[in-house]
XYZ file of N, CA and C in Angstrom:
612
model
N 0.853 -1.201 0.000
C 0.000 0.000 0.000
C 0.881 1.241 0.000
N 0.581 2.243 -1.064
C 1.225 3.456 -0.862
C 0.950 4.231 0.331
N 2.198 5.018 0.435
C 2.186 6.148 1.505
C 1.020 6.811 1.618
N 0.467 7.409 0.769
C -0.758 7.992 0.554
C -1.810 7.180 1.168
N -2.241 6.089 0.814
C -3.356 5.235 0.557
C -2.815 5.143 2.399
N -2.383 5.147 3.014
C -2.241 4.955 4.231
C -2.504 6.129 5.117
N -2.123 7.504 4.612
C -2.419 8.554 4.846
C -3.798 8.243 5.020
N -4.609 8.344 4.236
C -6.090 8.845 3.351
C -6.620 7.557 4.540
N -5.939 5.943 5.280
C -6.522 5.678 6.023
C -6.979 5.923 7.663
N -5.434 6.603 7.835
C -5.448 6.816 8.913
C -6.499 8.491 8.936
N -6.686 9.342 7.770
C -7.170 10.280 8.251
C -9.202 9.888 8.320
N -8.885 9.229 7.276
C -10.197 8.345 8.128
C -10.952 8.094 8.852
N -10.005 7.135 9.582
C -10.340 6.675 11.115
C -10.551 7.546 12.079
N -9.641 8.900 11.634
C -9.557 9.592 13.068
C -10.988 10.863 12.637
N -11.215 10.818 10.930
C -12.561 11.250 11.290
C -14.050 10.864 11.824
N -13.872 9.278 11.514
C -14.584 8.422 12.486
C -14.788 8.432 13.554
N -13.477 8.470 14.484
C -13.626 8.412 15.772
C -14.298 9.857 16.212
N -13.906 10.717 15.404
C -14.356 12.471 15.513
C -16.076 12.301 15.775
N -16.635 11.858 14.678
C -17.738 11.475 14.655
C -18.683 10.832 15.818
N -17.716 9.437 16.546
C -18.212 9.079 17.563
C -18.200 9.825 18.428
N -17.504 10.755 18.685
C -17.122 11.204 20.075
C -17.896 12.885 20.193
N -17.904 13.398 18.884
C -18.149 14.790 18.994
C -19.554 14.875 18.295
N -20.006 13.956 17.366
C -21.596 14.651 16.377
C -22.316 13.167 16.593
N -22.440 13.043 17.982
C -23.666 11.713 17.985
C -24.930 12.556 18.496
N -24.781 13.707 18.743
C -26.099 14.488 19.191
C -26.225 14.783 20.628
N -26.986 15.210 21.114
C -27.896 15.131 23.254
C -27.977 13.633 23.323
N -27.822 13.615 23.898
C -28.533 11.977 24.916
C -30.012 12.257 25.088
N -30.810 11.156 24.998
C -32.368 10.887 24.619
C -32.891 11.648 26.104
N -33.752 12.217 26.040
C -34.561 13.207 27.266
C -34.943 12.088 28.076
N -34.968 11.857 29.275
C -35.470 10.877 30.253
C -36.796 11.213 30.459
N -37.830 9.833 30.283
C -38.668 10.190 31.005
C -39.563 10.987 32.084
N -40.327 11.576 32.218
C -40.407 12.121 33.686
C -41.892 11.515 33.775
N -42.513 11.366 35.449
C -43.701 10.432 35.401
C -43.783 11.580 37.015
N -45.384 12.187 37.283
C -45.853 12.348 38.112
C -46.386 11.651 39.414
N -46.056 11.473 40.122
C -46.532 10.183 41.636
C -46.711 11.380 42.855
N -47.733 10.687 43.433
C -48.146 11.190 44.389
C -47.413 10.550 45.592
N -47.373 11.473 46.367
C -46.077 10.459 47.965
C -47.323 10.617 48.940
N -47.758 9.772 49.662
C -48.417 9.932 50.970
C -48.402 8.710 52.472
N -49.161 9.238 53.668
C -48.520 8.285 54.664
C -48.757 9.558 55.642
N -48.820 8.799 56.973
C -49.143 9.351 58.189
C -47.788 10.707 58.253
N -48.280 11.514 59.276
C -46.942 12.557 59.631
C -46.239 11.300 60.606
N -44.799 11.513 60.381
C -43.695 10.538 61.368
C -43.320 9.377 60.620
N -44.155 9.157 59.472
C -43.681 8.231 58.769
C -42.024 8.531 57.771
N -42.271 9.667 57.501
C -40.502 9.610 57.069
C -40.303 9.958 55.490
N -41.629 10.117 55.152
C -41.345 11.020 53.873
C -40.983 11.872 52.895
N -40.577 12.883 53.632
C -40.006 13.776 53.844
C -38.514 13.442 53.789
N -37.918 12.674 54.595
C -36.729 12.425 54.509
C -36.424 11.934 53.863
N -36.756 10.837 53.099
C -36.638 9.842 52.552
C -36.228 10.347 51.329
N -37.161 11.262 50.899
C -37.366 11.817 49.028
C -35.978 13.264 49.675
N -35.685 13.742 50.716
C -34.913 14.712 50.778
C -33.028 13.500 50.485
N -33.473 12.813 51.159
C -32.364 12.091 50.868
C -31.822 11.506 49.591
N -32.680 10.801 48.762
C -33.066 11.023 47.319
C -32.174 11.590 46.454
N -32.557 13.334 46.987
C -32.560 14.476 45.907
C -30.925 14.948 46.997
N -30.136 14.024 47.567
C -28.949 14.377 48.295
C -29.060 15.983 49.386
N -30.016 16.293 49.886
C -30.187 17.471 50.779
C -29.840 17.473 51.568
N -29.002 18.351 52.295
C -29.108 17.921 54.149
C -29.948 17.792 54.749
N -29.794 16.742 55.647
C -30.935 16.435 56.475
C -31.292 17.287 57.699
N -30.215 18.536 57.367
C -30.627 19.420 58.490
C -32.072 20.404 57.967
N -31.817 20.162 56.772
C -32.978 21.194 56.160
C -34.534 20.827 56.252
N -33.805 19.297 56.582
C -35.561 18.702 56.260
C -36.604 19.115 57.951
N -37.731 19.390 56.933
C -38.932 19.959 57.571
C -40.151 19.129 57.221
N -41.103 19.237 58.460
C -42.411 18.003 58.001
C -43.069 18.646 56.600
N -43.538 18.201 56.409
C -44.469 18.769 55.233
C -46.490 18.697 55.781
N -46.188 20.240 56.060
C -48.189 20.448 56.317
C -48.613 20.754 55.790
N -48.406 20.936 54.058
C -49.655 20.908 53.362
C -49.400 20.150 52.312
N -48.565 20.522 51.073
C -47.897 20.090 50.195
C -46.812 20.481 49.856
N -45.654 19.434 48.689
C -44.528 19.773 48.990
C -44.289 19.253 47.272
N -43.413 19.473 46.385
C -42.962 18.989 44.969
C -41.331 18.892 44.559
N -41.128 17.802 44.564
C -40.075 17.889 44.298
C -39.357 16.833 42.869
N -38.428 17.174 42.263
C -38.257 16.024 40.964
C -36.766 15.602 41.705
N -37.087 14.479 41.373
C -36.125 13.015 41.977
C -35.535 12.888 40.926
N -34.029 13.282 40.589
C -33.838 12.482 39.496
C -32.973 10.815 39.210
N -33.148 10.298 38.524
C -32.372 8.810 38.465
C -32.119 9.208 37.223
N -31.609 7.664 37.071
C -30.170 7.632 35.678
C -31.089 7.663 34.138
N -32.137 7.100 34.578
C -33.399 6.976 33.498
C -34.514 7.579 33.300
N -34.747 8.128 34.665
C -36.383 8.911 34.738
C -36.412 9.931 35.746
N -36.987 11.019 35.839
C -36.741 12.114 36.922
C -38.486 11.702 37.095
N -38.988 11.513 38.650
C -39.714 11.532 39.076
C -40.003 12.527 39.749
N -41.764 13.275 39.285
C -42.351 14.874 39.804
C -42.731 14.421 40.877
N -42.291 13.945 42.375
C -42.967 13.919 43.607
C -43.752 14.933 44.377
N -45.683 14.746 44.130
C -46.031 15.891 44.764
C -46.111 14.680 46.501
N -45.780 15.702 47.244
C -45.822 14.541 49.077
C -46.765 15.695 49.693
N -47.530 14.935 50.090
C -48.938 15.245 50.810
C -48.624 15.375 52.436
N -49.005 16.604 53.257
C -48.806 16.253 54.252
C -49.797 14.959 54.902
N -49.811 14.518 55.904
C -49.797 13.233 56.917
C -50.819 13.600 57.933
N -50.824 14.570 58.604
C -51.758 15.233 59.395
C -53.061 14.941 59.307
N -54.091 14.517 60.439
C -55.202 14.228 60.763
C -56.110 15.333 59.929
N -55.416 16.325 60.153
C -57.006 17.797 59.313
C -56.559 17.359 57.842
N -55.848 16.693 57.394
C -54.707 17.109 56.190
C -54.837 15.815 55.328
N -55.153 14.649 55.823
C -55.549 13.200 55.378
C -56.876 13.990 54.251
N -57.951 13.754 54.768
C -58.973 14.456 54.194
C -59.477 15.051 53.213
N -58.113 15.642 52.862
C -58.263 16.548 51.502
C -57.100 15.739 50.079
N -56.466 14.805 50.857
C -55.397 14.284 49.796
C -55.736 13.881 48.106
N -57.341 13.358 48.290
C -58.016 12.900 47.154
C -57.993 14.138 46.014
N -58.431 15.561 46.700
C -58.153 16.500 46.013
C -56.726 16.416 45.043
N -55.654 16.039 45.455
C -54.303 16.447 44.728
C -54.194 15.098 44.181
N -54.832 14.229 43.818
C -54.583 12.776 43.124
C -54.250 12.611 41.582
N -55.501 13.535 41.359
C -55.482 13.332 39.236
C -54.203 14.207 39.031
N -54.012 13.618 37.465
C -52.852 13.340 37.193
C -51.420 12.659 37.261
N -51.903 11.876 38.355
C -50.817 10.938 39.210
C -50.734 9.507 38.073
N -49.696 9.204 38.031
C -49.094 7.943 37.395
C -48.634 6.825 38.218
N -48.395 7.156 39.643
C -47.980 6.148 40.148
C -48.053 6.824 42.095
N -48.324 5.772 42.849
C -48.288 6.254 43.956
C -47.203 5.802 45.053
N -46.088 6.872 45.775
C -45.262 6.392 47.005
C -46.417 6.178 48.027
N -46.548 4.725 48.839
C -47.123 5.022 50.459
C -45.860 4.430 51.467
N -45.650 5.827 52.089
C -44.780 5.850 53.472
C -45.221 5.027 54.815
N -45.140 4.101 55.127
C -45.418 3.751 56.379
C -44.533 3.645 57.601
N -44.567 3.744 58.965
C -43.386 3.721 59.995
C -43.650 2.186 60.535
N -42.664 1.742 60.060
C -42.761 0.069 60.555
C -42.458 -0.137 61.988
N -42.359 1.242 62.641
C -42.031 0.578 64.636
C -43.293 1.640 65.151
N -44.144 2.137 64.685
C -45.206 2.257 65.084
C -45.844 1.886 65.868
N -46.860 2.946 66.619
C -47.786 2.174 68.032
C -48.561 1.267 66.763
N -49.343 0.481 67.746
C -50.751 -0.331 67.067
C -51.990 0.907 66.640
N -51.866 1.757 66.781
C -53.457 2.683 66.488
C -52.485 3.368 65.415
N -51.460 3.844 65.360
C -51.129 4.445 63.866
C -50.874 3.418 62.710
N -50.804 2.298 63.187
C -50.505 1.319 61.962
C -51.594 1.286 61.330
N -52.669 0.907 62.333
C -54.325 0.752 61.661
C -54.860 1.825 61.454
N -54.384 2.857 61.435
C -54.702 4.342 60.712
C -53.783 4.329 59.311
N -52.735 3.934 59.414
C -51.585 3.570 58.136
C -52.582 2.560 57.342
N -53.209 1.439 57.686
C -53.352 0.780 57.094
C -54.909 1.356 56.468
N -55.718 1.624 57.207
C -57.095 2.375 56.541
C -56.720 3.245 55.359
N -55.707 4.019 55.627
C -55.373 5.220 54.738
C -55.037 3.981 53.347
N -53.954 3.242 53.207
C -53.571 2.210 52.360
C -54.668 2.443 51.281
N -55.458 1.551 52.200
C -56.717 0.559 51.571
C -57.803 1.533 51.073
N -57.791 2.582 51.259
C -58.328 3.595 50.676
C -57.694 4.190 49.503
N -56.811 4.402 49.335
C -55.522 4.805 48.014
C -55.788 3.356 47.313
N -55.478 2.475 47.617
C -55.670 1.331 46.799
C -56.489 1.056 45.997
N -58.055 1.678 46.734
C -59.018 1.591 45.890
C -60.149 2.458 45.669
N -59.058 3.982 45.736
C -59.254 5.148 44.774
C -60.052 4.942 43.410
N -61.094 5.551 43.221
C -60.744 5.511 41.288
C -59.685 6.058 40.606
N -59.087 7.096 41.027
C -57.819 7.571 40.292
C -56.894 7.361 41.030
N -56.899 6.214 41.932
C -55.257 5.420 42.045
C -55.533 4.234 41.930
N -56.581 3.460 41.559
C -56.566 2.084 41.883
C -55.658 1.176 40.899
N -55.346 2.177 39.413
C -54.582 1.444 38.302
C -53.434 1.396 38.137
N -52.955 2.193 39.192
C -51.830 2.830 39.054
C -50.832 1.829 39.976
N -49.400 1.816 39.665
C -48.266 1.289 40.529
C -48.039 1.842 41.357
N -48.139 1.214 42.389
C -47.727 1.415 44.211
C -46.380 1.145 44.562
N -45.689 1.691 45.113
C -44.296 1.514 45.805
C -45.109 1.910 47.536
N -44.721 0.814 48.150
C -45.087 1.152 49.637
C -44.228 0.174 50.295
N -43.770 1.933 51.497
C -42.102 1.428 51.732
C -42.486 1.578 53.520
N -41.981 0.443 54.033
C -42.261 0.446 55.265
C -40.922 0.680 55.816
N -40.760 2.041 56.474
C -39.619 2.719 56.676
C -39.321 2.610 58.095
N -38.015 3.213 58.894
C -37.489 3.001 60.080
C -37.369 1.429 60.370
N -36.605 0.944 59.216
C -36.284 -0.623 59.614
C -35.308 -0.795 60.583
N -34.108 0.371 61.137
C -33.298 0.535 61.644
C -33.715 0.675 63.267
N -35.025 0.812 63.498
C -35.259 0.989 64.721
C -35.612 -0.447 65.817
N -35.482 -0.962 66.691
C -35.438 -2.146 67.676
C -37.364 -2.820 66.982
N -38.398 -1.634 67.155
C -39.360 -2.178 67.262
C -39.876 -2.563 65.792
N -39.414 -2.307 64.452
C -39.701 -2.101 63.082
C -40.086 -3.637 63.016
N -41.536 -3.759 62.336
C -41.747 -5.154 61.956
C -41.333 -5.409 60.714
N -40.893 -6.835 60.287
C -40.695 -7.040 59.121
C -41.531 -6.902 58.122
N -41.124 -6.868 56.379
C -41.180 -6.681 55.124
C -42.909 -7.847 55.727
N -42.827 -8.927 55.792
C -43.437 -10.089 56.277
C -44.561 -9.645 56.920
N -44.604 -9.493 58.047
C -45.433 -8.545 58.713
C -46.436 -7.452 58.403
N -45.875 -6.738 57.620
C -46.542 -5.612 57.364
C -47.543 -5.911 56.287
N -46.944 -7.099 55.223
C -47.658 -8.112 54.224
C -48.706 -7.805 54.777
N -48.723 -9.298 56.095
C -49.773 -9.835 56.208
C -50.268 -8.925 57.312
N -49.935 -7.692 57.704
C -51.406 -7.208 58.574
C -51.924 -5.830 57.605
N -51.349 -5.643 56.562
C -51.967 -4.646 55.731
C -52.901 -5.322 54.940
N -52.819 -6.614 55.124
C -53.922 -7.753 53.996
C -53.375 -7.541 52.549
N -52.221 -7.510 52.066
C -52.110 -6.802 50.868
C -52.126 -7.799 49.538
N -51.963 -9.019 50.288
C -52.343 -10.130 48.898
C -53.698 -9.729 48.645
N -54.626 -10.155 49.411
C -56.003 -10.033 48.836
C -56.553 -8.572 48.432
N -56.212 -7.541 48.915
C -56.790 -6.390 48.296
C -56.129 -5.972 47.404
N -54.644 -5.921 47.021
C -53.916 -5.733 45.913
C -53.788 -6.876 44.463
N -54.391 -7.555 45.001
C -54.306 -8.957 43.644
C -54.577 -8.667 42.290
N -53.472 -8.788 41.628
C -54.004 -8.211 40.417
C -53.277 -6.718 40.045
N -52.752 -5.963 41.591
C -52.325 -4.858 41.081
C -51.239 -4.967 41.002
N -50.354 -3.756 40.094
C -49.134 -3.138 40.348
C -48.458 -2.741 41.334
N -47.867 -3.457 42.469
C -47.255 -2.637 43.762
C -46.617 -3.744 44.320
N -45.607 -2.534 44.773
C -44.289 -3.545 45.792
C -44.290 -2.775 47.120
N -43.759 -4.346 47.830
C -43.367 -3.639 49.414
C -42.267 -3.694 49.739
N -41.360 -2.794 50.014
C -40.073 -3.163 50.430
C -39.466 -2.490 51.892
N -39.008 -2.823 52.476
C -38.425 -2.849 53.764
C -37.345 -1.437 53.392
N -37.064 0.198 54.543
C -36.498 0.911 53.939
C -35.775 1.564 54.920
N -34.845 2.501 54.966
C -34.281 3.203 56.155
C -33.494 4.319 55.142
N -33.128 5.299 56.320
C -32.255 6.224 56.071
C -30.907 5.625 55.910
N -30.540 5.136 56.619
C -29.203 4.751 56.557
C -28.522 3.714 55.393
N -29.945 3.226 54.943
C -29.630 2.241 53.793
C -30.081 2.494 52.506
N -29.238 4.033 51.731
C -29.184 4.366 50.456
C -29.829 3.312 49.306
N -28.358 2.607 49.022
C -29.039 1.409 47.924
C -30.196 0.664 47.891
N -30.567 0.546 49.197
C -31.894 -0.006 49.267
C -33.171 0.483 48.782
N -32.603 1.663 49.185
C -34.263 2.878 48.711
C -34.119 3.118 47.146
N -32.815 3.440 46.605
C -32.602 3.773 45.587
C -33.191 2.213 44.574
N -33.134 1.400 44.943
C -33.250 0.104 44.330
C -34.664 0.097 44.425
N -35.761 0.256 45.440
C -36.831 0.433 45.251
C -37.364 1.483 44.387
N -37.255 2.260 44.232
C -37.416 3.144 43.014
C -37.255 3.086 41.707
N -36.269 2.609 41.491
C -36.140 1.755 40.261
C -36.775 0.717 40.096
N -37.218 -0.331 40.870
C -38.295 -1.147 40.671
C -39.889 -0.380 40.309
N -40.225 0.643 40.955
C -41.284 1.378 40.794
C -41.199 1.882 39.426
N -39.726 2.477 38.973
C -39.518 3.173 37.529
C -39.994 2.279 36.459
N -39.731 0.862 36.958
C -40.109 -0.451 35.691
C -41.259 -0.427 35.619
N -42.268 -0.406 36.787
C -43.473 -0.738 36.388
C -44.317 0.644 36.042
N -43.599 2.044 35.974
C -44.137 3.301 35.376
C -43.953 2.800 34.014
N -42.406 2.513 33.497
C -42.654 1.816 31.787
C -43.180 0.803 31.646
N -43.152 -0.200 32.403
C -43.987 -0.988 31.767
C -45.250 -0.759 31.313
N -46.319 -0.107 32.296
C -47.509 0.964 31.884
C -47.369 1.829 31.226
N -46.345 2.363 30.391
C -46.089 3.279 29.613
C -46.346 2.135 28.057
N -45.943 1.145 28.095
C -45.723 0.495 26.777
C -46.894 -0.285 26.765
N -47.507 -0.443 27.698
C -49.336 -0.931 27.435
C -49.904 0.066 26.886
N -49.705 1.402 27.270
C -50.805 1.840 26.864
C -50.384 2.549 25.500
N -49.119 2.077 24.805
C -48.871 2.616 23.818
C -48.899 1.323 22.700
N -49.182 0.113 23.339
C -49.653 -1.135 22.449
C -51.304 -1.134 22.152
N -51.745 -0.370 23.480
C -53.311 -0.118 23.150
C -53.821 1.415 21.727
């Protein structure tokens, strides 16, 4: 091969590589999906999504009325509107529902017995919302770190969630502050089943 013809390859390649590296375009826009966050006050909501979005946790404050924040991940930035928790404040949550794609429920897994079964009424009511009943549930039973926190197990079977959820979209997973990957991993499970409902209803 002539000098040339070697030239003309190597300048080539290196406009190739030019190509890969400099004119492939933006990277594809991520998803974004609206979810509603809700759950008693003390349940940990607040922290949870502040931790999330990397905030100090000195900043974090309860939330008494409403609160919005976008979560972002590697694939999808989630619009979290979080509802305050409060007894006057339960009441009106149905109001801020439409438009929701998917729902967070916060629960405190070392809870007395009368807030659990207030946790759990609230549940079973979101569950079977008309404008949440279709939707994917992430419900995270939080303060696993504390002596009294019942298990992932537990919370199953006294929220009844086989039989009233059968059929639906929703996970339960066990959660804490202190255990990042864990939460972050639940969310991403929630992100799958936002696309997966994204590609039903674009086969329909």
């Amino acid at each position: 091969m002539s000098d040339l013809r070697i030239t003309e390859a190597f300048l080539y390649m290196d406009y190739l590589c030019f190509r890969a590296l400099c004119c492939k375009g933006p990277p594809p826009a991520r998803p974004e999906y609206d979810l509603v966050c809700i759950g008693l006050t003390g349940s940990g909501k607040t922290s949870l999504l502040s931790k999330l979005c990397s905030e100090s946790p000195d900043s974090v404050v309860s939330t008494t009325g409403f609160s919005i924040k976008a979560v972002p991940f590697q694939n999808a930035i989630l619009n979290v509107k979080e509802l305050g928790g409060a007894d006057n404040i339960r009441k009106y949550w149905s109001r801020y529902y439409q438009g929701s794609q998917g729902v967070i429920f916060v629960l405190d897994s070392a809870s007395s017995e009368d807030d659990l079964e207030t946790a759990r009424n609230e549940l079973h009511s979101a569950l079977q919302h008309p404008q949440l009943c279709t939707l994917p549930f992430l419900i995270l039973a939080n303060h696993q770190d504390k002596p009294a926190a019942r298990s992932v197990q537990e919370v199953k079977k006294y929220f009844e969630l086989e039989p009233l959820a059968r059929g639906k979209r929703w996970i339960l997973q066990a959660c804490s502050l202190d255990d990042t990957d864990a939460l972050k991993d639940s969310f991403s499970q929630l992100i799958n089943l936002l696309e997966e409902k994204d590609h039903e209803a674009v086969r329909m």
